PDB file of C-alpha atoms in Angstrom:
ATOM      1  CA  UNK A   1      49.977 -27.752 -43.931  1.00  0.00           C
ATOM      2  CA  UNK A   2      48.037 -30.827 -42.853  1.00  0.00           C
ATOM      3  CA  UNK A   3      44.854 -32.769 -43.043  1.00  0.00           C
ATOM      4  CA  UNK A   4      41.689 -32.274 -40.585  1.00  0.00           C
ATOM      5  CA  UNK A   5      38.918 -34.564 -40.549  1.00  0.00           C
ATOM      6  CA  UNK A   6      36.023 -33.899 -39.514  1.00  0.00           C
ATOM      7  CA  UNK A   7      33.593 -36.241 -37.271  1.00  0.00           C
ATOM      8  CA  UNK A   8      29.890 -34.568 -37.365  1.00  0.00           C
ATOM      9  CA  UNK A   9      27.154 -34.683 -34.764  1.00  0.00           C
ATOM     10  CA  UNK A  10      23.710 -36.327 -34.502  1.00  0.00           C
ATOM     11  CA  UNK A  11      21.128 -35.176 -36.825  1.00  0.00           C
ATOM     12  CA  UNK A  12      24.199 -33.113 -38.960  1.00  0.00           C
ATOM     13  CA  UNK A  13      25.464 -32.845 -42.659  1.00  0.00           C
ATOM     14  CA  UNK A  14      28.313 -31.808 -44.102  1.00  0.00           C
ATOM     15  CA  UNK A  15      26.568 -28.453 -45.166  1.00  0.00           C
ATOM     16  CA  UNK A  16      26.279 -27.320 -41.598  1.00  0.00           C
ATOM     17  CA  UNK A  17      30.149 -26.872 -41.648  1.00  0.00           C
ATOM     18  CA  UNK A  18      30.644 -24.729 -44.386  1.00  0.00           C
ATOM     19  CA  UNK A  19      32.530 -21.856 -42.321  1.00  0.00           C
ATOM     20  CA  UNK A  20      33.947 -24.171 -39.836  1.00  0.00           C
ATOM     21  CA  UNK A  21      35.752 -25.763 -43.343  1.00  0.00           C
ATOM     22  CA  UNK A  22      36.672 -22.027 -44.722  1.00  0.00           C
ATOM     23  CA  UNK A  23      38.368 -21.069 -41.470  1.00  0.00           C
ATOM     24  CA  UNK A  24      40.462 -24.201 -41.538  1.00  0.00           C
ATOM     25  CA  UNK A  25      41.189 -24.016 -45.299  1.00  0.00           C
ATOM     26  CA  UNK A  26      42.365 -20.406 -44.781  1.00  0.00           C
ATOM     27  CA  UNK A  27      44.380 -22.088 -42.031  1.00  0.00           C
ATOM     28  CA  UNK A  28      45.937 -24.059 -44.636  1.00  0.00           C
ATOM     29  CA  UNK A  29      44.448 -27.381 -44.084  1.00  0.00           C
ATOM     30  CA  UNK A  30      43.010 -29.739 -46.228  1.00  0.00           C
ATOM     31  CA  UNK A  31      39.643 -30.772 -45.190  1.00  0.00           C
ATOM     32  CA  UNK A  32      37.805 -34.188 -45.126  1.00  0.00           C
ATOM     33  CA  UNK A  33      33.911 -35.073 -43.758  1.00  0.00           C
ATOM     34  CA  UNK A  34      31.553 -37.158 -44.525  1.00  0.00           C
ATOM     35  CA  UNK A  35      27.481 -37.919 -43.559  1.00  0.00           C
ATOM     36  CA  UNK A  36      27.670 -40.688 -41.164  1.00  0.00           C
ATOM     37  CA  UNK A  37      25.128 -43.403 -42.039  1.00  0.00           C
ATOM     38  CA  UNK A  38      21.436 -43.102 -41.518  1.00  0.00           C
ATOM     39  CA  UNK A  39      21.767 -38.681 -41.642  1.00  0.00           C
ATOM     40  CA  UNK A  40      22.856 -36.226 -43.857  1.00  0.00           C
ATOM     41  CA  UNK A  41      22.685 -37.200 -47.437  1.00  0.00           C
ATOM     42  CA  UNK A  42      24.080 -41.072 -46.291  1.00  0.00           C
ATOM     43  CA  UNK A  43      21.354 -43.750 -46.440  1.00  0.00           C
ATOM     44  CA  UNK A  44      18.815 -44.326 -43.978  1.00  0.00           C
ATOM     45  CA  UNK A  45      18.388 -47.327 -41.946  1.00  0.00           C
ATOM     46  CA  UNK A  46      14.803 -47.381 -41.564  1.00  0.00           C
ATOM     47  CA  UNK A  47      11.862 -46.470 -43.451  1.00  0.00           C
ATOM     48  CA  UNK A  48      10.767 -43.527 -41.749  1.00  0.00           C
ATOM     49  CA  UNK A  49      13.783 -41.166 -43.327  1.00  0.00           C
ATOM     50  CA  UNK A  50      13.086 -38.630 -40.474  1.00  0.00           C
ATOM     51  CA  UNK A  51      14.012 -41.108 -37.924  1.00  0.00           C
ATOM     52  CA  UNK A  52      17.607 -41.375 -36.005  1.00  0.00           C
ATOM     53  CA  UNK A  53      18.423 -44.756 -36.279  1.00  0.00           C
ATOM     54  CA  UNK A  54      21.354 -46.805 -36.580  1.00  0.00           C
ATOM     55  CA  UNK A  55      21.476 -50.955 -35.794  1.00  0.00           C
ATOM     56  CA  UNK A  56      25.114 -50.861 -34.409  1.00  0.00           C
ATOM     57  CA  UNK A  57      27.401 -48.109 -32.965  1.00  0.00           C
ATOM     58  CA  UNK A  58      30.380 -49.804 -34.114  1.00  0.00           C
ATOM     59  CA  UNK A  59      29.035 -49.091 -37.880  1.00  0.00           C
ATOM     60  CA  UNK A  60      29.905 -45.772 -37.609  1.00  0.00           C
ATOM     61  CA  UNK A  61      33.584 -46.336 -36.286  1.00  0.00           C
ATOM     62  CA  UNK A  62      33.964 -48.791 -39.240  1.00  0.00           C
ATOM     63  CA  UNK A  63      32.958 -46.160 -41.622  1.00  0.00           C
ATOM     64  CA  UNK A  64      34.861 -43.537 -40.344  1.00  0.00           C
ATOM     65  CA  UNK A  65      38.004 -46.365 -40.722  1.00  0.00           C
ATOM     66  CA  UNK A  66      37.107 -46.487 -44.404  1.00  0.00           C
ATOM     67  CA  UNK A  67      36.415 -43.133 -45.146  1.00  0.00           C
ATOM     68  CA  UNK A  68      39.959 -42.502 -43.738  1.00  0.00           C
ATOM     69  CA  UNK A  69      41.402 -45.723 -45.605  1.00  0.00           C
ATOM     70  CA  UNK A  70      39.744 -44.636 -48.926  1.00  0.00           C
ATOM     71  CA  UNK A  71      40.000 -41.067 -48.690  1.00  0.00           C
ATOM     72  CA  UNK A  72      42.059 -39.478 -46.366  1.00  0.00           C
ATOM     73  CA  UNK A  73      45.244 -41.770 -46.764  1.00  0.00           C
ATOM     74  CA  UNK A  74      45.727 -41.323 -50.876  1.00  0.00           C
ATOM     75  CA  UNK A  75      47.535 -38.463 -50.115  1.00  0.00           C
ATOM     76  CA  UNK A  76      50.644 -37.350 -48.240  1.00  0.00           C
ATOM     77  CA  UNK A  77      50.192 -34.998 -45.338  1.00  0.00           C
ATOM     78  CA  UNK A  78      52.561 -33.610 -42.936  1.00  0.00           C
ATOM     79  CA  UNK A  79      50.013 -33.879 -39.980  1.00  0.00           C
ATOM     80  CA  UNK A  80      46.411 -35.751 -39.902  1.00  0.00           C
ATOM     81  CA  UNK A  81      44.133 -34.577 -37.218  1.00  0.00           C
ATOM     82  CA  UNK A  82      40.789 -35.415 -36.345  1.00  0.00           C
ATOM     83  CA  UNK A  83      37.886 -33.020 -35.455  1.00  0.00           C
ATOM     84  CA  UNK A  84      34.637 -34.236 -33.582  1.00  0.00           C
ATOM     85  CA  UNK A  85      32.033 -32.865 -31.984  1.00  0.00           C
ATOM     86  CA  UNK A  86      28.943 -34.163 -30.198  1.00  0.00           C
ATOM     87  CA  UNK A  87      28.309 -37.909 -30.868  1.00  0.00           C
ATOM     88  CA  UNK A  88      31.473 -37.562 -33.654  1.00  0.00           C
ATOM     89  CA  UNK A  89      33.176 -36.950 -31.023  1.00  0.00           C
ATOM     90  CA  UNK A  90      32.203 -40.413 -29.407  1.00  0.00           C
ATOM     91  CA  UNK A  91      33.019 -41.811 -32.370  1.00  0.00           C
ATOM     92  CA  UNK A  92      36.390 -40.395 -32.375  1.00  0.00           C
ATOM     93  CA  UNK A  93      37.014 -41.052 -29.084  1.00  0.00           C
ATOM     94  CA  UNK A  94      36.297 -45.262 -29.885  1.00  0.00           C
ATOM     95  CA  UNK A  95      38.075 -44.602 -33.211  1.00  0.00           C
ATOM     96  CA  UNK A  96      41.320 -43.600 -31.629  1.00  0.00           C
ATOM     97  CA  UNK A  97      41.089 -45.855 -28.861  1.00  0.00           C
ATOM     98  CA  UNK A  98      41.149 -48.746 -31.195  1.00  0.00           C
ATOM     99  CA  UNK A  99      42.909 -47.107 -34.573  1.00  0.00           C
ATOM    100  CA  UNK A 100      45.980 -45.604 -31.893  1.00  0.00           C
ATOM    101  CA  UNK A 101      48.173 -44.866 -35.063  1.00  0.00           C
ATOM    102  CA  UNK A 102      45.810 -43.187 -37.362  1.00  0.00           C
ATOM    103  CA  UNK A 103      45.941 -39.367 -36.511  1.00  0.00           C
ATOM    104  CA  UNK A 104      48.392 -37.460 -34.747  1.00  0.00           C
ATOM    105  CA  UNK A 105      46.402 -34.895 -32.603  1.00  0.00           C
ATOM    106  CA  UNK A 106      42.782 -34.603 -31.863  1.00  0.00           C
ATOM    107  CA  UNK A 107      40.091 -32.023 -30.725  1.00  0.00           C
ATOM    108  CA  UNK A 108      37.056 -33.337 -29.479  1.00  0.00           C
ATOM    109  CA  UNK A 109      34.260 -30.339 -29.254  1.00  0.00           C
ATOM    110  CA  UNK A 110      31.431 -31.063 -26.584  1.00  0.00           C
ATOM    111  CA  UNK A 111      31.629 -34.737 -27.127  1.00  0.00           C
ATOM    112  CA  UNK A 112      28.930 -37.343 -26.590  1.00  0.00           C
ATOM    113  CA  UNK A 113      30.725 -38.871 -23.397  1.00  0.00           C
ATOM    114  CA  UNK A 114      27.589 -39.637 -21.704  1.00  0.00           C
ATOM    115  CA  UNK A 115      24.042 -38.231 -23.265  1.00  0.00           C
ATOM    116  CA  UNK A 116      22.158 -35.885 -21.323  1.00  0.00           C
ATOM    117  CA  UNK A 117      18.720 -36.922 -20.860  1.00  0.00           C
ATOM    118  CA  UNK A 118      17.224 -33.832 -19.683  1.00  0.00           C
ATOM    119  CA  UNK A 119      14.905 -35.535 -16.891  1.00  0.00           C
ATOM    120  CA  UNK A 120      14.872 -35.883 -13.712  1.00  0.00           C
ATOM    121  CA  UNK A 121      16.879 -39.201 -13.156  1.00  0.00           C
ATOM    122  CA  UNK A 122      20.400 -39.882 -13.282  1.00  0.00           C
ATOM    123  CA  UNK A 123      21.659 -40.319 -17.218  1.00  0.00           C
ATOM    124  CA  UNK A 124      23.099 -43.663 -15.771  1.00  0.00           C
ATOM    125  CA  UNK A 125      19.851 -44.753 -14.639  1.00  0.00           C
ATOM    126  CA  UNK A 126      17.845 -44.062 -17.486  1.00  0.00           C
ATOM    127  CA  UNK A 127      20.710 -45.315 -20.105  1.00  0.00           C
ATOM    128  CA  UNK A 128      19.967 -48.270 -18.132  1.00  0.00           C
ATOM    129  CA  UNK A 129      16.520 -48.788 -18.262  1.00  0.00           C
ATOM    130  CA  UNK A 130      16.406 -47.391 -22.472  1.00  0.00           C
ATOM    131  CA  UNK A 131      19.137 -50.311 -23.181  1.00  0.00           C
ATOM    132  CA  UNK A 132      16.592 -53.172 -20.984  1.00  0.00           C
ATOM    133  CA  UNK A 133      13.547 -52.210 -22.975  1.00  0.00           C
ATOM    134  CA  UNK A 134      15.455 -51.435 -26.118  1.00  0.00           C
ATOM    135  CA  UNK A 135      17.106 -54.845 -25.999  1.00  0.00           C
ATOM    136  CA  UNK A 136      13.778 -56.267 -25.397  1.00  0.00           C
ATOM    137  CA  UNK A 137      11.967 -54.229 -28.354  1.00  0.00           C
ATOM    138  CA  UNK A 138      14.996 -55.883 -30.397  1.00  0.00           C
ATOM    139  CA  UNK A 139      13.916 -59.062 -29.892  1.00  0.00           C
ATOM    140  CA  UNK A 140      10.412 -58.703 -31.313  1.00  0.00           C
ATOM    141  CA  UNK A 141      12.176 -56.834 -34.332  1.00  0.00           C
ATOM    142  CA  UNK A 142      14.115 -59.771 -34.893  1.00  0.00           C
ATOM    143  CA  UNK A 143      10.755 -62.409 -34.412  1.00  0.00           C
ATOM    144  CA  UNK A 144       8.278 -60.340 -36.414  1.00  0.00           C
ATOM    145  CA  UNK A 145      10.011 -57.725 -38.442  1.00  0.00           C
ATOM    146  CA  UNK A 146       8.519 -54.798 -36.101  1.00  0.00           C
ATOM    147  CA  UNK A 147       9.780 -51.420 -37.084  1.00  0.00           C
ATOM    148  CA  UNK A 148      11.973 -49.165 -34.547  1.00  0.00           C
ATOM    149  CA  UNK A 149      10.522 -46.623 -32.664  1.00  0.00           C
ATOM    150  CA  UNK A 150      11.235 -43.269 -31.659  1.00  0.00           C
ATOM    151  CA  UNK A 151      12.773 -42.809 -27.826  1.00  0.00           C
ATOM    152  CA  UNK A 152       9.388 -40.913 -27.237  1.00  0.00           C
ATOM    153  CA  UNK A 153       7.112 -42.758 -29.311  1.00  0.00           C
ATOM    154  CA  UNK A 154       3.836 -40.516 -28.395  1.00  0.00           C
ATOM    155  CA  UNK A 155       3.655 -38.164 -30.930  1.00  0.00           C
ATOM    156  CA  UNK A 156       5.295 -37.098 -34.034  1.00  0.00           C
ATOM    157  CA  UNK A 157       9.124 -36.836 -33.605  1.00  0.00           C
ATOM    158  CA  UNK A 158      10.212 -36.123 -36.952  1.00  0.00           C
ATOM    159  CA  UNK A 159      12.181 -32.981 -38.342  1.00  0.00           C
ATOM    160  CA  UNK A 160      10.668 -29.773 -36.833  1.00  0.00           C
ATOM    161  CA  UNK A 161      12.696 -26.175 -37.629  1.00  0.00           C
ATOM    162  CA  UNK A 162      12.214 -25.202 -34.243  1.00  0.00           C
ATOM    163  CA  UNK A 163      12.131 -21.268 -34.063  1.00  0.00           C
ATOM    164  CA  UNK A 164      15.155 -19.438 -32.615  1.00  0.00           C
ATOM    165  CA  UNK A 165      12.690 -17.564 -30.145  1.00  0.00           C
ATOM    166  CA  UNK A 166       9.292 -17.415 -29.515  1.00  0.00           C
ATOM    167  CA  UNK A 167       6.339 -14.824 -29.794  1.00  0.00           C
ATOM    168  CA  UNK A 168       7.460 -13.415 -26.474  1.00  0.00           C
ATOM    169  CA  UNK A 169      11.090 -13.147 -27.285  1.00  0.00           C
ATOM    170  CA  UNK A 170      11.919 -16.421 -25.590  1.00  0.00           C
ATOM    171  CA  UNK A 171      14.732 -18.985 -26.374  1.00  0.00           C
ATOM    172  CA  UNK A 172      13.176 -21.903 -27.990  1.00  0.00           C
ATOM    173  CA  UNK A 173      16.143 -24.374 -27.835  1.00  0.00           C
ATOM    174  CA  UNK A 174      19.638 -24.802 -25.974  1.00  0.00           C
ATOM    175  CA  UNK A 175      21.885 -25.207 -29.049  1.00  0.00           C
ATOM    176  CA  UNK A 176      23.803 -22.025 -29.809  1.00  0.00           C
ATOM    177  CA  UNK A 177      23.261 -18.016 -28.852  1.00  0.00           C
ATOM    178  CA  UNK A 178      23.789 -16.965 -32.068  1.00  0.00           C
ATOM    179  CA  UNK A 179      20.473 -16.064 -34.125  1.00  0.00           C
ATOM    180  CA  UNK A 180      22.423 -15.339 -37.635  1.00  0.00           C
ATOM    181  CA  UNK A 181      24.626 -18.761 -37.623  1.00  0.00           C
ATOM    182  CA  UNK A 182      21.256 -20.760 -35.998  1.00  0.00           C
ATOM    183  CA  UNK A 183      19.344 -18.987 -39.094  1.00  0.00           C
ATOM    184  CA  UNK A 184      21.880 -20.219 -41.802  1.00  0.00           C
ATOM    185  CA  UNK A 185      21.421 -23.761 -40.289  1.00  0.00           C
ATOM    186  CA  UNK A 186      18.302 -23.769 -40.421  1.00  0.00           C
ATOM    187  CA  UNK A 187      18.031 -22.777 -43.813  1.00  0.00           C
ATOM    188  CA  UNK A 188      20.139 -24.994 -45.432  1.00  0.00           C
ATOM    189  CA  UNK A 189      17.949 -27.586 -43.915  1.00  0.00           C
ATOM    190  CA  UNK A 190      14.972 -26.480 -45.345  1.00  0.00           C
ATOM    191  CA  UNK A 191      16.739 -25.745 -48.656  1.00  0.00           C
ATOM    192  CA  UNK A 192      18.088 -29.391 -48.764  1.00  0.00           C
ATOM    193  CA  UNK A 193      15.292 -31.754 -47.252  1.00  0.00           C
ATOM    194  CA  UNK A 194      16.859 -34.647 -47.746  1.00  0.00           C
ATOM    195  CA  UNK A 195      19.188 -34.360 -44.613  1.00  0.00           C
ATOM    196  CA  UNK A 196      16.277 -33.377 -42.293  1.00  0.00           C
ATOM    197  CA  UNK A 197      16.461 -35.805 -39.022  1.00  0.00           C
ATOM    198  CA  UNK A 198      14.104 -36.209 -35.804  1.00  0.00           C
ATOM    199  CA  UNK A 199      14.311 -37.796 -32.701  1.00  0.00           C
ATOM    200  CA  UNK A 200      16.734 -40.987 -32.179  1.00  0.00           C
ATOM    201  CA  UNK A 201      15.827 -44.526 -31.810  1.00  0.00           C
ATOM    202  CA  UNK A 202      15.182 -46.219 -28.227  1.00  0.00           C
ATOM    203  CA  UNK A 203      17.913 -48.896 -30.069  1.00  0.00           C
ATOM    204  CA  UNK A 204      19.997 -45.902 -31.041  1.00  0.00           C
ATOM    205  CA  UNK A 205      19.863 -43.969 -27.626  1.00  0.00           C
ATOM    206  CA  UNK A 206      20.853 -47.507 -25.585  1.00  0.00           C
ATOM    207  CA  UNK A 207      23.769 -48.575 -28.102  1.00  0.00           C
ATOM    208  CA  UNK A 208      24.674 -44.603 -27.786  1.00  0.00           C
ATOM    209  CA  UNK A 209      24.831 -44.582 -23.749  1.00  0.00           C
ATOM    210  CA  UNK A 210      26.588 -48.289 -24.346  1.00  0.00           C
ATOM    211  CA  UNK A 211      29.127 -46.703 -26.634  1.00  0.00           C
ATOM    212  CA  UNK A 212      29.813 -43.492 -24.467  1.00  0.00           C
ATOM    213  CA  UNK A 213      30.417 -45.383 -21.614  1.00  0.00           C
ATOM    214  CA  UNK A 214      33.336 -47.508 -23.758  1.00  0.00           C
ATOM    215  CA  UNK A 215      34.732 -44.909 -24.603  1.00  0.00           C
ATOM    216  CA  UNK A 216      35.074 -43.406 -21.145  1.00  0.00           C
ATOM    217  CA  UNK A 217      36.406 -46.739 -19.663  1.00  0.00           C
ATOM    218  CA  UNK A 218      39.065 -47.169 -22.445  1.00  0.00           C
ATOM    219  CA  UNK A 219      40.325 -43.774 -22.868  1.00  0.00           C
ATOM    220  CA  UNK A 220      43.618 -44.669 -21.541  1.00  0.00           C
ATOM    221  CA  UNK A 221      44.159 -46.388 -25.010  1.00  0.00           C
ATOM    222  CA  UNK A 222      44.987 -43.292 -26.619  1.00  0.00           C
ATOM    223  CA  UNK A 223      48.601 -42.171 -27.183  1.00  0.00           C
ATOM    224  CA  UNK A 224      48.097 -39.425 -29.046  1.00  0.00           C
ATOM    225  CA  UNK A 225      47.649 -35.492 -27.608  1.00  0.00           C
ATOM    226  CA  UNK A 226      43.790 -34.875 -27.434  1.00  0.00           C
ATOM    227  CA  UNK A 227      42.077 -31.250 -26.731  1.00  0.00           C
ATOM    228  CA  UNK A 228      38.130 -31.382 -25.020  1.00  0.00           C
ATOM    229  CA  UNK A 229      36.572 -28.766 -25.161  1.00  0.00           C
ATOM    230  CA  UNK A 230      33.517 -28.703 -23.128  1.00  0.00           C
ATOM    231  CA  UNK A 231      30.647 -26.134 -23.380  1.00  0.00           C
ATOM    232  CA  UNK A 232      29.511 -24.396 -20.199  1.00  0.00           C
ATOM    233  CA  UNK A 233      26.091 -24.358 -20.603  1.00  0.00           C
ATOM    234  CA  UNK A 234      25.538 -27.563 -22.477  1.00  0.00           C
ATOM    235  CA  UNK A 235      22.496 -29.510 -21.630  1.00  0.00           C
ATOM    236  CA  UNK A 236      22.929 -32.054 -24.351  1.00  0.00           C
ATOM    237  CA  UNK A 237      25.433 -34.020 -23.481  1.00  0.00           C
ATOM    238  CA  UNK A 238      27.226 -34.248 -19.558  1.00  0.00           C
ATOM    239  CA  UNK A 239      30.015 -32.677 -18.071  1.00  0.00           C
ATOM    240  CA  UNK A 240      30.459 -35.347 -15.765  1.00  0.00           C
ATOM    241  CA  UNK A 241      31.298 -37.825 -19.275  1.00  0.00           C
ATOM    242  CA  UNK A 242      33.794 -35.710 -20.685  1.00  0.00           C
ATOM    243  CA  UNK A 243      35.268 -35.240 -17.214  1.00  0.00           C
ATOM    244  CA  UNK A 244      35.913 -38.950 -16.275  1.00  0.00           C
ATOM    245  CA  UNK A 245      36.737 -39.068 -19.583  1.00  0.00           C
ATOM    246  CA  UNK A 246      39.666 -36.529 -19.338  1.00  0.00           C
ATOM    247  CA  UNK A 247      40.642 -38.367 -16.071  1.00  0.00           C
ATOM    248  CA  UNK A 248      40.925 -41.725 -17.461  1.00  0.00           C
ATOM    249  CA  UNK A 249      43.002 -40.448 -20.528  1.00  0.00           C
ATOM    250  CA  UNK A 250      45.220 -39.196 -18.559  1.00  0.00           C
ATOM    251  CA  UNK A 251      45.969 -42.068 -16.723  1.00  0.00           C
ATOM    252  CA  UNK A 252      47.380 -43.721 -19.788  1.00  0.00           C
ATOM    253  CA  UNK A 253      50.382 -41.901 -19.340  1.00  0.00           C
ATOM    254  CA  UNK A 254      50.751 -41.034 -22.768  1.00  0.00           C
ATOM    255  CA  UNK A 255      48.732 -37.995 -23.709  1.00  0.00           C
ATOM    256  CA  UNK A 256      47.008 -35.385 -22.055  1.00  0.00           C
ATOM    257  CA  UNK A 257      43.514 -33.760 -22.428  1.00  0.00           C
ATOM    258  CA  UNK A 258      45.321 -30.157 -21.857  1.00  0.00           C
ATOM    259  CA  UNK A 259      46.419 -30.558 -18.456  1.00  0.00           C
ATOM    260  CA  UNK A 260      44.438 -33.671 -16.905  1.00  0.00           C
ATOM    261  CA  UNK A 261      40.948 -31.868 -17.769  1.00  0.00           C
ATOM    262  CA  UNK A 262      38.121 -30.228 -20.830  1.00  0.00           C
ATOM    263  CA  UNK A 263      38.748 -26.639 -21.534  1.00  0.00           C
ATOM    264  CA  UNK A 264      35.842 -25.248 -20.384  1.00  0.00           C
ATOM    265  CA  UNK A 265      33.984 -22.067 -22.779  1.00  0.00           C
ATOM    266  CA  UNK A 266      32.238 -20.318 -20.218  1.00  0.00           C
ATOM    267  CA  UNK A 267      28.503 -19.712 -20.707  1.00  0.00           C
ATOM    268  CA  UNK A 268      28.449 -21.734 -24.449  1.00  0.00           C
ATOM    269  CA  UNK A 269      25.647 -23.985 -25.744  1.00  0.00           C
ATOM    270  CA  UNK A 270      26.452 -27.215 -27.328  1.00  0.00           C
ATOM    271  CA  UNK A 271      27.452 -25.868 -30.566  1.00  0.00           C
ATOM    272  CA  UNK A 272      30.381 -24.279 -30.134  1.00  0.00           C
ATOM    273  CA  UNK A 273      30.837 -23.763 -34.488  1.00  0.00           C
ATOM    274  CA  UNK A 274      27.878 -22.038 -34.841  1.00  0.00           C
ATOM    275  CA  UNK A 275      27.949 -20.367 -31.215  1.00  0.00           C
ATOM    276  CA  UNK A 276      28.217 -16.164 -31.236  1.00  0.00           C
ATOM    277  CA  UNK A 277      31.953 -15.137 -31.711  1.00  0.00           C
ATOM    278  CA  UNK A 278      31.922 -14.232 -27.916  1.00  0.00           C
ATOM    279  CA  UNK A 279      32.076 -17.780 -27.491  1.00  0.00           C
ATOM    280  CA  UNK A 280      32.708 -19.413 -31.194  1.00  0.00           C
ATOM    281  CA  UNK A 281      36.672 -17.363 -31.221  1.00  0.00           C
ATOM    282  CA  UNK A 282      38.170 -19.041 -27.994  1.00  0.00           C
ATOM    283  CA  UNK A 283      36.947 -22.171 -29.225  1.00  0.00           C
ATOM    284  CA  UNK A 284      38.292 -21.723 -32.767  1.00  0.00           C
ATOM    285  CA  UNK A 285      41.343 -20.112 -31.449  1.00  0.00           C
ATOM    286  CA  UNK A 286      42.127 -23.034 -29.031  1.00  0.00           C
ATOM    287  CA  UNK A 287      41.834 -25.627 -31.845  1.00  0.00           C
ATOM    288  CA  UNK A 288      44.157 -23.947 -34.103  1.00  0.00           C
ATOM    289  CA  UNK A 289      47.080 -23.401 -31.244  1.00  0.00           C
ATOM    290  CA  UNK A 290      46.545 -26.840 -30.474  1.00  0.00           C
ATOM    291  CA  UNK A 291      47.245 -28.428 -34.000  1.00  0.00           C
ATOM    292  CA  UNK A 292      49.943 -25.527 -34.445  1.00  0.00           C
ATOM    293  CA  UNK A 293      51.693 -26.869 -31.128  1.00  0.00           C
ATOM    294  CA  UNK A 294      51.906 -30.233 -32.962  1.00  0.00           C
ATOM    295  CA  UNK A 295      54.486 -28.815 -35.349  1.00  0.00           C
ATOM    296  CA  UNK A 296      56.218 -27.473 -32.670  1.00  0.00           C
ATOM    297  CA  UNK A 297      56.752 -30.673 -30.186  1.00  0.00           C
ATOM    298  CA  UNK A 298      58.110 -32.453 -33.703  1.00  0.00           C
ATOM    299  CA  UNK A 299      60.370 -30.249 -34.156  1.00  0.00           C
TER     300      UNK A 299
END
């Protein structure tokens, strides 16, 4: 039927997609992904393996260029889409701005269009001051071969399998309302310790807020149909990203991020693959109509 590649999130590994890649093989898709660098079972650019780290944005958009180049284009496929979400779909969103030709359709699921920093600031503001002190930090890494540092450099900010709930029956985290699928994660973490990851980079949080911010500015590059879907509840990355996003694609003239603006799943976390059904189907269900509609408009 078609080809769907797969752009992960932060701190992810292929593993973590294991039904997400069943429902779209039973779909009739082939399926591509691959560990970006420095997570997953790819390399690490630091010595600290727990650490989220990478020296340039643009070295994941150049992977993801060879990875397609290598992989993706050895065989013949009536469609090629791309599938993102979170910082993939940053990536994605940079990828197709400056690879135009590459993929016919794409979904981009709660993409990394401006990270949420969770404090009381404005994300602009503090993307600011993190890419000033980070660019600073840089030099001395450059002088005197000093190590990079964790965004909250205080205390430990490896890996930690943070509990779906606490002792009093409390949410522990903002990822996903689904105990079973947040479970299964979790496990295959433990199981395969090798892709454990912690807490980005200063470096990696000021080239990300750099990178988002490109790709918000240039998304009227893109001529191909893209699909947002944006979480309601989602307190890791903004709304307000993916919106001006949305707006600026549409002004290419070209393309159209389904009607001018995200599709919005009411009351979902950030991950919307391993979300409940409640809130996992509609999401699913969108995606697929999308790609399907790309037969259709050939035709």
């Amino acid at each position: 039927k078609g080809a769907v590649v797969i752009s992960s999130g932060r701190t992810e590994s292929y593993i973590k997609y294991k039904e997400l890649i069943s429902d779209l093989g039973k779909q009739g898709y082939s399926v591509y992904i691959h560990d970006h660098r420095g997570q997953g079972f790819s390399g690490r650019m630091t010595e600290n393996l727990e650490m989220g780290h990478v020296w340039d944005f643009d070295d994941y958009i150049k992977d993801l260029k060879t990875f397609y180049t290598s992989n993706v284009t050895q065989k013949e496929h009536k469609k090629t889409f791309l599938l993102a979400h979170s910082m993939g779909g940053g990536i994605a969103a940079l990828y197709l701005e400056r690879y135009p030709n590459d993929f016919d359709a794409a979904v981009l699921s709660s993409p990394m269009l401006e990270p949420s920093t969770k404090i009381i600031y404005s994300d602009e503001i503090v993307c600011d001051l993190v890419g000033i002190t980070s660019r600073i930090r840089n030099f001395f890494i450059w002088a005197f071969g000093w190590e990079p540092r964790y965004i909250v450099s205080l205390k430990d900010e490896g890996y930690h399998n943070i509990p779906f709930q606490n002792e009093k029956g409390e949410k522990e985290h903002e990822l996903t309302h689904s105990q079973i699928r947040y479970k299964i994660f979790r496990d295959l973490y433990e199981a395969n310790p090798t892709v454990k990851l912690g807490k980005p980079t200063s470096h990696w949080v000021a080239y990300a807020c750099d990178a988002a911010k490109e790709a918000r500015n240039n998304a009227d590059k893109i001529v191909i149909p893209v699909l947002v879907l944006q979480a309601g509840l989602d307190t890791s990355v903004t709304a307000k990203g993916q919106n001006e996003f949305c707006k600026n694609l549409k002004a290419g003239g070209k393309n159209e991020c389904d009607g001018g603006r995200p599709y919005v799943i009411e009351g979902a976390f950030h991950e919307l693959f391993i979300e409940t059904d409640k809130y996992r189907r509609p999401a699913i269900t969108r995606i697929f109509d999308f790609f399907n509609r790309q037969y259709l408009e050939a035709e």
